[in-house]
Amino acid sequence: MNSALLINLLAAPALVIAWFTNRTKTHQALLIAWRSFLSILSSILMMVLLIGLILGLFSPEKLSGWLNTRSGWTGLLVTSLIGAVLHIPAIIAFPLSGTLLKAGAAVGIIATFITTLTMIGVVTLLLEVKELGKRFALLRNGLCFFAALVIGWLMEILL
Amino acid sequence: MKQTTKPTKSQTKNELAIAIVLMIITVIVGIALPSVRGRMAQSAWSVAREMLFILPAVLVLMGLFAVWVSGETVNKYLGHTSGVRGVLLALFFGALPTGPLYIAFPLAAGLAQKGVRTSNIVIFLTAWACIKIPQELVEWQFLGARFMLARLILTITAAIIIGSILEQVFSSKILKSKKNEE
């Protein structure tokens, strides 16, 4: 079963049902979809070009040689920091992560990267502090960071 | 207090600038090294094609949920439930594709005011940040079902554990402690 197909099979009937239920709302929803498409368009382009360059310039053997060094906790820590600071949509990060994984990157490193990328936002932290308080926001993000490291470590063991 | 940052136009501009630089590099590499041209184009195209197939559906679903499931709906359901059902609802509403993280914080603050358990608020926020249903499908597509499922289960477990830790710290007084700080 192909998940790309599955999500299209979910979205298409949902859209049809929505259209017959409430046209104004559906129109609004499509507008939101279109706007988010425009806002991530440049990052999609960035990601596609980057993958082309990486896979074009470096042979699979070379890539897996670099990525599969058993970098242990240091590697996890560095990746998790990169993930925490970067602010790219997860949807964009998955193809890049998939490419690196297929090229031989360690599962744990990729899992940690995706997890900190989505769980922790330095950009959104300010807003979280404002709405929920400094102590809460810092503790939650701190614990999430630690959790991401553990998740990466466990993924490395499990998969 | 300073106006808080949403991801703004300037960020999109930066990304566009990076994309243009990458495009120039790609063209230069393509001219200088004809031998890698084919592999470069092929790998870029295969990712682009996959994205083109999956992205419209993801965005349409997110748009539909953003319009249909309002903050009021979330507030109504999460405001009154507790126990295992509360945890499941917090996960469920967090995982619905209803928009970016920065709109979840005011919702969470509203829930806290209403007296919703701290652990459920944390679970809700964490699920909102990293367990979006369409996102999981994209993860499945590019990283495989095993990877996606293992990470999903670990993430849900982590969210519940972090929730209970924070509940020990705050009992149910997130907003009170916020006021004390100021």
Coordinates of N, CA and C in Angstrom, one line a residue, chain B residues 36 40 46 52 57-58 62 69 81 89 92 103 110 141 154 160 170 174 179:
Chain B
V36 N 28.0 13.9 -13.9 CA 27.0 13.7 -12.8 C 25.7 14.3 -13.2
M40 N 22.2 13.7 -11.1 CA 21.7 14.8 -10.3 C 20.2 15.1 -10.7
S46 N 13.0 12.7 -9.1 CA 12.3 11.6 -8.5 C 11.7 12.1 -7.2
L52 N 5.1 16.2 -5.6 CA 4.0 16.8 -6.3 C 2.8 15.9 -6.2
A57 N -2.6 16.9 -1.7 CA -3.6 16.2 -0.8 C -3.3 16.6 0.6
V58 N -2.0 16.7 1.0 CA -1.7 17.1 2.4 C -2.2 18.5 2.7
M62 N -5.2 19.7 5.3 CA -4.9 20.7 6.4 C -5.8 21.9 6.3
V69 N -12.5 22.4 12.0 CA -12.2 22.2 13.4 C -11.7 23.5 14.0
T81 N -13.1 16.8 29.6 CA -12.8 15.3 29.7 C -11.5 15.1 30.5
L89 N -8.2 12.1 23.7 CA -8.7 13.3 23.0 C -7.6 14.3 22.8
F92 N -5.7 13.1 20.0 CA -6.5 13.2 18.7 C -6.6 14.6 18.2
I103 N -0.6 28.7 16.6 CA -2.0 28.9 17.0 C -2.4 28.0 18.1
G110 N -5.9 28.9 26.9 CA -7.3 28.9 27.2 C -7.7 27.7 28.0
Q141 N 5.7 7.6 3.5 CA 6.1 7.6 2.1 C 7.6 7.6 1.9
L154 N 7.0 5.9 20.0 CA 8.0 6.5 20.9 C 7.6 7.9 21.2
I160 N 3.4 11.6 26.7 CA 2.7 11.2 28.0 C 3.6 11.3 29.2
F170 N 3.9 21.5 38.0 CA 3.0 22.7 38.0 C 1.7 22.4 38.7
I174 N -0.4 26.4 35.6 CA 0.5 27.0 34.7 C 0.4 28.5 34.6
K179 N 2.0 34.3 36.0 CA 1.7 35.6 36.6 C 2.8 36.0 37.7

